[in-house]
PDB file of C-alpha atoms in Angstrom:
ATOM      1  CA  UNK A   1     -30.758-160.253  23.984  1.00 55.00           C
ATOM      2  CA  UNK A   2     -30.344-162.333  26.639  1.00 60.00           C
ATOM      3  CA  UNK A   3     -29.403-165.236  26.647  1.00 63.00           C
ATOM      4  CA  UNK A   4     -30.093-167.872  29.302  1.00 61.00           C
ATOM      5  CA  UNK A   5     -28.547-170.066  31.303  1.00 67.00           C
ATOM      6  CA  UNK A   6     -30.555-172.098  31.176  1.00 66.00           C
ATOM      7  CA  UNK A   7     -29.974-176.202  30.261  1.00 66.00           C
ATOM      8  CA  UNK A   8     -32.157-176.875  27.362  1.00 65.00           C
ATOM      9  CA  UNK A   9     -35.444-179.120  27.620  1.00 64.00           C
ATOM     10  CA  UNK A  10     -35.133-183.074  27.487  1.00 61.00           C
ATOM     11  CA  UNK A  11     -35.256-185.240  24.731  1.00 59.00           C
ATOM     12  CA  UNK A  12     -38.298-187.500  24.877  1.00 58.00           C
ATOM     13  CA  UNK A  13     -36.561-190.421  26.204  1.00 61.00           C
ATOM     14  CA  UNK A  14     -35.562-188.157  29.397  1.00 58.00           C
ATOM     15  CA  UNK A  15     -32.167-187.759  28.680  1.00 58.00           C
ATOM     16  CA  UNK A  16     -29.721-184.583  27.421  1.00 56.00           C
ATOM     17  CA  UNK A  17     -28.785-184.242  24.230  1.00 55.00           C
ATOM     18  CA  UNK A  18     -24.956-185.506  25.388  1.00 59.00           C
ATOM     19  CA  UNK A  19     -26.514-188.525  27.431  1.00 62.00           C
ATOM     20  CA  UNK A  20     -28.193-190.427  24.251  1.00 67.00           C
ATOM     21  CA  UNK A  21     -24.690-191.888  22.720  1.00 67.00           C
ATOM     22  CA  UNK A  22     -22.572-191.726  19.500  1.00 69.00           C
ATOM     23  CA  UNK A  23     -24.505-189.617  16.235  1.00 66.00           C
ATOM     24  CA  UNK A  24     -25.211-192.184  13.773  1.00 63.00           C
ATOM     25  CA  UNK A  25     -22.016-193.307  11.733  1.00 65.00           C
ATOM     26  CA  UNK A  26     -21.837-191.499   8.283  1.00 64.00           C
ATOM     27  CA  UNK A  27     -20.545-194.658   7.708  1.00 74.00           C
ATOM     28  CA  UNK A  28     -23.303-196.684   6.705  1.00 85.00           C
ATOM     29  CA  UNK A  29     -23.732-196.652   3.108  1.00 84.00           C
ATOM     30  CA  UNK A  30     -20.994-198.555   2.781  1.00 89.00           C
ATOM     31  CA  UNK A  31     -22.497-201.349   5.641  1.00 90.00           C
ATOM     32  CA  UNK A  32     -25.161-201.016   3.216  1.00 91.00           C
ATOM     33  CA  UNK A  33     -23.166-201.398  -0.148  1.00 92.00           C
ATOM     34  CA  UNK A  34     -21.009-205.077   1.499  1.00 93.00           C
ATOM     35  CA  UNK A  35     -23.934-206.973   2.681  1.00 94.00           C
ATOM     36  CA  UNK A  36     -26.129-206.396  -1.176  1.00 96.00           C
ATOM     37  CA  UNK A  37     -22.711-207.671  -2.829  1.00 96.00           C
ATOM     38  CA  UNK A  38     -22.664-210.952  -0.891  1.00 97.00           C
ATOM     39  CA  UNK A  39     -26.626-211.354  -1.511  1.00 97.00           C
ATOM     40  CA  UNK A  40     -25.124-210.650  -4.718  1.00 97.00           C
ATOM     41  CA  UNK A  41     -22.350-213.158  -4.745  1.00 97.00           C
ATOM     42  CA  UNK A  42     -24.802-215.581  -2.789  1.00 96.00           C
ATOM     43  CA  UNK A  43     -27.787-215.688  -5.195  1.00 95.00           C
ATOM     44  CA  UNK A  44     -25.288-215.664  -8.356  1.00 95.00           C
ATOM     45  CA  UNK A  45     -23.743-219.180  -6.813  1.00 95.00           C
ATOM     46  CA  UNK A  46     -27.118-220.615  -6.262  1.00 93.00           C
ATOM     47  CA  UNK A  47     -27.730-219.570  -9.781  1.00 92.00           C
ATOM     48  CA  UNK A  48     -24.956-221.353 -10.586  1.00 92.00           C
ATOM     49  CA  UNK A  49     -25.270-224.485  -9.124  1.00 91.00           C
ATOM     50  CA  UNK A  50     -28.841-225.308  -8.969  1.00 89.00           C
ATOM     51  CA  UNK A  51     -28.410-227.067 -12.180  1.00 85.00           C
ATOM     52  CA  UNK A  52     -26.282-229.210 -11.208  1.00 85.00           C
ATOM     53  CA  UNK A  53     -26.970-229.605  -7.689  1.00 86.00           C
ATOM     54  CA  UNK A  54     -30.833-230.357  -9.785  1.00 85.00           C
ATOM     55  CA  UNK A  55     -29.740-233.104 -12.200  1.00 82.00           C
ATOM     56  CA  UNK A  56     -28.008-234.712  -9.267  1.00 83.00           C
ATOM     57  CA  UNK A  57     -30.835-235.351  -7.440  1.00 82.00           C
ATOM     58  CA  UNK A  58     -32.549-236.016 -10.892  1.00 79.00           C
ATOM     59  CA  UNK A  59     -35.532-233.983 -11.260  1.00 80.00           C
ATOM     60  CA  UNK A  60     -33.237-231.652 -12.940  1.00 66.00           C
ATOM     61  CA  UNK A  61     -34.629-231.434 -17.104  1.00 61.00           C
ATOM     62  CA  UNK A  62     -32.062-233.415 -19.092  1.00 58.00           C
ATOM     63  CA  UNK A  63     -30.408-231.975 -23.207  1.00 52.00           C
ATOM     64  CA  UNK A  64     -32.477-229.759 -24.865  1.00 48.00           C
ATOM     65  CA  UNK A  65     -35.141-230.974 -25.086  1.00 49.00           C
ATOM     66  CA  UNK A  66     -36.966-229.355 -21.810  1.00 51.00           C
ATOM     67  CA  UNK A  67     -38.712-232.311 -20.144  1.00 52.00           C
ATOM     68  CA  UNK A  68     -38.961-233.225 -16.998  1.00 52.00           C
ATOM     69  CA  UNK A  69     -37.239-236.825 -16.622  1.00 51.00           C
ATOM     70  CA  UNK A  70     -38.078-238.475 -13.844  1.00 52.00           C
ATOM     71  CA  UNK A  71     -35.732-240.535 -11.214  1.00 51.00           C
ATOM     72  CA  UNK A  72     -37.449-243.186 -11.135  1.00 51.00           C
ATOM     73  CA  UNK A  73     -37.977-243.801 -15.148  1.00 51.00           C
ATOM     74  CA  UNK A  74     -38.912-247.968 -15.906  1.00 51.00           C
ATOM     75  CA  UNK A  75     -36.451-250.506 -16.692  1.00 52.00           C
ATOM     76  CA  UNK A  76     -37.002-250.446 -20.756  1.00 53.00           C
ATOM     77  CA  UNK A  77     -36.441-246.724 -21.391  1.00 55.00           C
ATOM     78  CA  UNK A  78     -33.070-246.409 -23.499  1.00 54.00           C
ATOM     79  CA  UNK A  79     -31.221-244.031 -21.375  1.00 52.00           C
ATOM     80  CA  UNK A  80     -30.870-240.501 -23.052  1.00 51.00           C
ATOM     81  CA  UNK A  81     -26.560-240.565 -23.706  1.00 51.00           C
ATOM     82  CA  UNK A  82     -27.389-243.806 -25.084  1.00 50.00           C
ATOM     83  CA  UNK A  83     -29.605-243.259 -27.246  1.00 50.00           C
ATOM     84  CA  UNK A  84     -28.391-243.892 -30.680  1.00 50.00           C
ATOM     85  CA  UNK A  85     -24.743-245.463 -30.620  1.00 50.00           C
ATOM     86  CA  UNK A  86     -26.514-249.029 -31.696  1.00 49.00           C
ATOM     87  CA  UNK A  87     -27.183-248.209 -34.782  1.00 49.00           C
ATOM     88  CA  UNK A  88     -24.066-246.375 -35.421  1.00 50.00           C
ATOM     89  CA  UNK A  89     -21.762-248.777 -34.884  1.00 50.00           C
ATOM     90  CA  UNK A  90     -22.487-251.073 -38.096  1.00 50.00           C
ATOM     91  CA  UNK A  91     -21.341-247.736 -40.253  1.00 50.00           C
ATOM     92  CA  UNK A  92     -18.171-246.721 -38.113  1.00 50.00           C
ATOM     93  CA  UNK A  93     -15.159-247.499 -40.487  1.00 52.00           C
ATOM     94  CA  UNK A  94     -12.248-246.763 -38.381  1.00 48.00           C
ATOM     95  CA  UNK A  95     -10.270-247.041 -42.108  1.00 53.00           C
ATOM     96  CA  UNK A  96      -6.271-247.389 -41.005  1.00 53.00           C
ATOM     97  CA  UNK A  97      -6.185-243.969 -38.498  1.00 54.00           C
ATOM     98  CA  UNK A  98      -8.458-245.698 -35.105  1.00 51.00           C
ATOM     99  CA  UNK A  99      -6.238-243.288 -33.009  1.00 52.00           C
ATOM    100  CA  UNK A 100      -7.965-240.534 -34.982  1.00 54.00           C
ATOM    101  CA  UNK A 101     -11.207-241.643 -34.783  1.00 52.00           C
ATOM    102  CA  UNK A 102     -13.362-239.276 -32.801  1.00 54.00           C
ATOM    103  CA  UNK A 103     -15.486-242.400 -31.296  1.00 58.00           C
ATOM    104  CA  UNK A 104     -11.925-244.871 -30.554  1.00 53.00           C
ATOM    105  CA  UNK A 105     -12.176-246.355 -27.479  1.00 57.00           C
ATOM    106  CA  UNK A 106      -9.022-247.890 -26.574  1.00 56.00           C
ATOM    107  CA  UNK A 107      -9.979-250.877 -24.699  1.00 59.00           C
ATOM    108  CA  UNK A 108     -12.145-251.939 -27.363  1.00 60.00           C
ATOM    109  CA  UNK A 109     -11.033-251.114 -30.657  1.00 56.00           C
ATOM    110  CA  UNK A 110      -7.239-251.833 -31.846  1.00 58.00           C
ATOM    111  CA  UNK A 111      -5.540-250.664 -34.762  1.00 54.00           C
ATOM    112  CA  UNK A 112      -5.871-252.221 -37.648  1.00 52.00           C
ATOM    113  CA  UNK A 113      -2.867-252.758 -40.378  1.00 49.00           C
ATOM    114  CA  UNK A 114      -4.409-252.380 -43.664  1.00 48.00           C
ATOM    115  CA  UNK A 115      -4.532-255.784 -46.013  1.00 48.00           C
ATOM    116  CA  UNK A 116      -3.349-257.302 -43.058  1.00 48.00           C
ATOM    117  CA  UNK A 117      -5.509-258.816 -39.861  1.00 47.00           C
ATOM    118  CA  UNK A 118      -2.412-260.863 -38.282  1.00 48.00           C
ATOM    119  CA  UNK A 119      -2.495-258.131 -35.173  1.00 47.00           C
ATOM    120  CA  UNK A 120      -5.749-258.708 -34.272  1.00 46.00           C
ATOM    121  CA  UNK A 121      -5.092-262.262 -33.034  1.00 48.00           C
ATOM    122  CA  UNK A 122      -4.615-263.200 -29.608  1.00 52.00           C
ATOM    123  CA  UNK A 123      -2.133-263.497 -27.802  1.00 51.00           C
ATOM    124  CA  UNK A 124      -0.315-266.837 -27.438  1.00 54.00           C
ATOM    125  CA  UNK A 125      -2.041-268.873 -24.208  1.00 58.00           C
ATOM    126  CA  UNK A 126       1.925-269.191 -22.578  1.00 57.00           C
ATOM    127  CA  UNK A 127       2.409-265.381 -22.274  1.00 52.00           C
ATOM    128  CA  UNK A 128       1.573-263.737 -18.938  1.00 50.00           C
ATOM    129  CA  UNK A 129      -1.439-261.289 -19.525  1.00 57.00           C
ATOM    130  CA  UNK A 130      -2.273-258.477 -17.365  1.00 59.00           C
ATOM    131  CA  UNK A 131       1.623-257.204 -16.570  1.00 75.00           C
ATOM    132  CA  UNK A 132       4.423-256.600 -19.194  1.00 81.00           C
ATOM    133  CA  UNK A 133       8.191-257.773 -19.447  1.00 88.00           C
ATOM    134  CA  UNK A 134      10.754-256.221 -19.964  1.00 89.00           C
ATOM    135  CA  UNK A 135      13.667-256.466 -22.016  1.00 90.00           C
ATOM    136  CA  UNK A 136      16.464-255.780 -23.677  1.00 90.00           C
ATOM    137  CA  UNK A 137      17.054-254.324 -27.830  1.00 90.00           C
ATOM    138  CA  UNK A 138      19.962-256.678 -29.056  1.00 90.00           C
ATOM    139  CA  UNK A 139      19.677-255.208 -32.267  1.00 89.00           C
ATOM    140  CA  UNK A 140      19.112-251.903 -34.055  1.00 89.00           C
ATOM    141  CA  UNK A 141      15.366-252.676 -34.212  1.00 88.00           C
ATOM    142  CA  UNK A 142      11.801-250.934 -36.267  1.00 88.00           C
ATOM    143  CA  UNK A 143       9.276-250.954 -34.525  1.00 90.00           C
ATOM    144  CA  UNK A 144       6.029-250.854 -36.430  1.00 90.00           C
ATOM    145  CA  UNK A 145       2.084-250.861 -36.452  1.00 89.00           C
ATOM    146  CA  UNK A 146       1.430-254.033 -36.151  1.00 87.00           C
ATOM    147  CA  UNK A 147       2.622-257.093 -36.569  1.00 86.00           C
ATOM    148  CA  UNK A 148       4.485-257.091 -39.916  1.00 86.00           C
ATOM    149  CA  UNK A 149       6.864-256.133 -42.031  1.00 87.00           C
ATOM    150  CA  UNK A 150       4.999-254.784 -44.148  1.00 87.00           C
ATOM    151  CA  UNK A 151       3.222-252.562 -41.558  1.00 88.00           C
ATOM    152  CA  UNK A 152       4.481-248.856 -40.762  1.00 88.00           C
ATOM    153  CA  UNK A 153       7.314-247.941 -39.264  1.00 88.00           C
ATOM    154  CA  UNK A 154       6.993-245.821 -35.910  1.00 88.00           C
ATOM    155  CA  UNK A 155      10.454-245.691 -34.604  1.00 87.00           C
ATOM    156  CA  UNK A 156      13.210-246.864 -34.249  1.00 88.00           C
ATOM    157  CA  UNK A 157      15.043-248.762 -30.398  1.00 89.00           C
ATOM    158  CA  UNK A 158      18.916-248.755 -30.352  1.00 88.00           C
ATOM    159  CA  UNK A 159      21.380-251.595 -29.163  1.00 89.00           C
ATOM    160  CA  UNK A 160      21.322-251.351 -25.053  1.00 89.00           C
ATOM    161  CA  UNK A 161      17.436-249.931 -24.395  1.00 88.00           C
ATOM    162  CA  UNK A 162      15.506-250.862 -21.675  1.00 89.00           C
ATOM    163  CA  UNK A 163      11.826-251.249 -23.534  1.00 91.00           C
ATOM    164  CA  UNK A 164       8.875-253.347 -22.266  1.00 90.00           C
ATOM    165  CA  UNK A 165       7.096-255.463 -23.254  1.00 90.00           C
ATOM    166  CA  UNK A 166       2.716-255.083 -23.838  1.00 88.00           C
ATOM    167  CA  UNK A 167       2.442-258.365 -25.741  1.00 87.00           C
ATOM    168  CA  UNK A 168       3.676-261.480 -27.405  1.00 87.00           C
ATOM    169  CA  UNK A 169       1.931-262.571 -30.690  1.00 86.00           C
ATOM    170  CA  UNK A 170       3.978-265.952 -32.556  1.00 87.00           C
ATOM    171  CA  UNK A 171       7.405-264.320 -33.211  1.00 90.00           C
ATOM    172  CA  UNK A 172       6.343-260.833 -32.741  1.00 91.00           C
ATOM    173  CA  UNK A 173       6.063-258.886 -29.788  1.00 90.00           C
ATOM    174  CA  UNK A 174       4.497-255.390 -28.409  1.00 90.00           C
ATOM    175  CA  UNK A 175       7.271-252.912 -27.159  1.00 90.00           C
ATOM    176  CA  UNK A 176       6.475-249.821 -24.846  1.00 89.00           C
ATOM    177  CA  UNK A 177       9.869-247.478 -24.417  1.00 88.00           C
ATOM    178  CA  UNK A 178       9.050-244.054 -21.755  1.00 86.00           C
ATOM    179  CA  UNK A 179      12.441-242.385 -22.322  1.00 80.00           C
ATOM    180  CA  UNK A 180      13.261-238.060 -22.295  1.00 79.00           C
ATOM    181  CA  UNK A 181      11.548-237.475 -26.270  1.00 79.00           C
ATOM    182  CA  UNK A 182       7.935-239.225 -24.451  1.00 83.00           C
ATOM    183  CA  UNK A 183       6.592-242.561 -25.271  1.00 85.00           C
ATOM    184  CA  UNK A 184       6.769-244.809 -28.244  1.00 86.00           C
ATOM    185  CA  UNK A 185       5.250-248.252 -29.303  1.00 89.00           C
ATOM    186  CA  UNK A 186       5.065-250.857 -31.712  1.00 91.00           C
ATOM    187  CA  UNK A 187       5.256-254.243 -32.862  1.00 91.00           C
ATOM    188  CA  UNK A 188       9.400-255.495 -33.243  1.00 92.00           C
ATOM    189  CA  UNK A 189      10.385-259.111 -33.679  1.00 90.00           C
ATOM    190  CA  UNK A 190      11.111-261.104 -30.618  1.00 88.00           C
ATOM    191  CA  UNK A 191      14.547-262.137 -31.892  1.00 88.00           C
ATOM    192  CA  UNK A 192      15.404-258.526 -31.221  1.00 86.00           C
ATOM    193  CA  UNK A 193      15.078-258.449 -27.710  1.00 87.00           C
ATOM    194  CA  UNK A 194      16.404-260.342 -25.013  1.00 86.00           C
ATOM    195  CA  UNK A 195      12.792-260.981 -22.550  1.00 83.00           C
ATOM    196  CA  UNK A 196      13.752-261.231 -18.721  1.00 76.00           C
TER     197      UNK A 196
END
């Protein structure tokens, strides 16, 4: 066996193998996996956000029907959300528990006492509208669900407690008290309070 000290043949590019640069990295599959993971995440986010973005643009299907709605709908067509509510209003009876009703609207509906319509009257004309007035309890008072002695009690306030008068109706006032136990609200007689 003869060994020759001849240099290795030149590469096709004309350089020796030592001069070609670093060998390919063995961790290249990690880069590929990271890229695939980023692309999959971007696709997931895009697919998840697409319905909301299409609804905001006004071209997405609305509801289970699958039909597309036009953003330039005619003014005579009812809105799909409000459809069906108008005909249900006549037979909608909250009974004596309006807060348990699924469609209780605190701005429109008020709690009703059984057999009495005293709490549906408008407040006194002289009463300030839109602000609560502070008051101090003079005597221990029972708060009631409506402005009548026969109404169910909702709680009690003690002498010296600070309350807010929300609404006034004749000799009755709707008071609100906040404390560590939470919010307490009910009707009591005006003579029980010292209103500022």
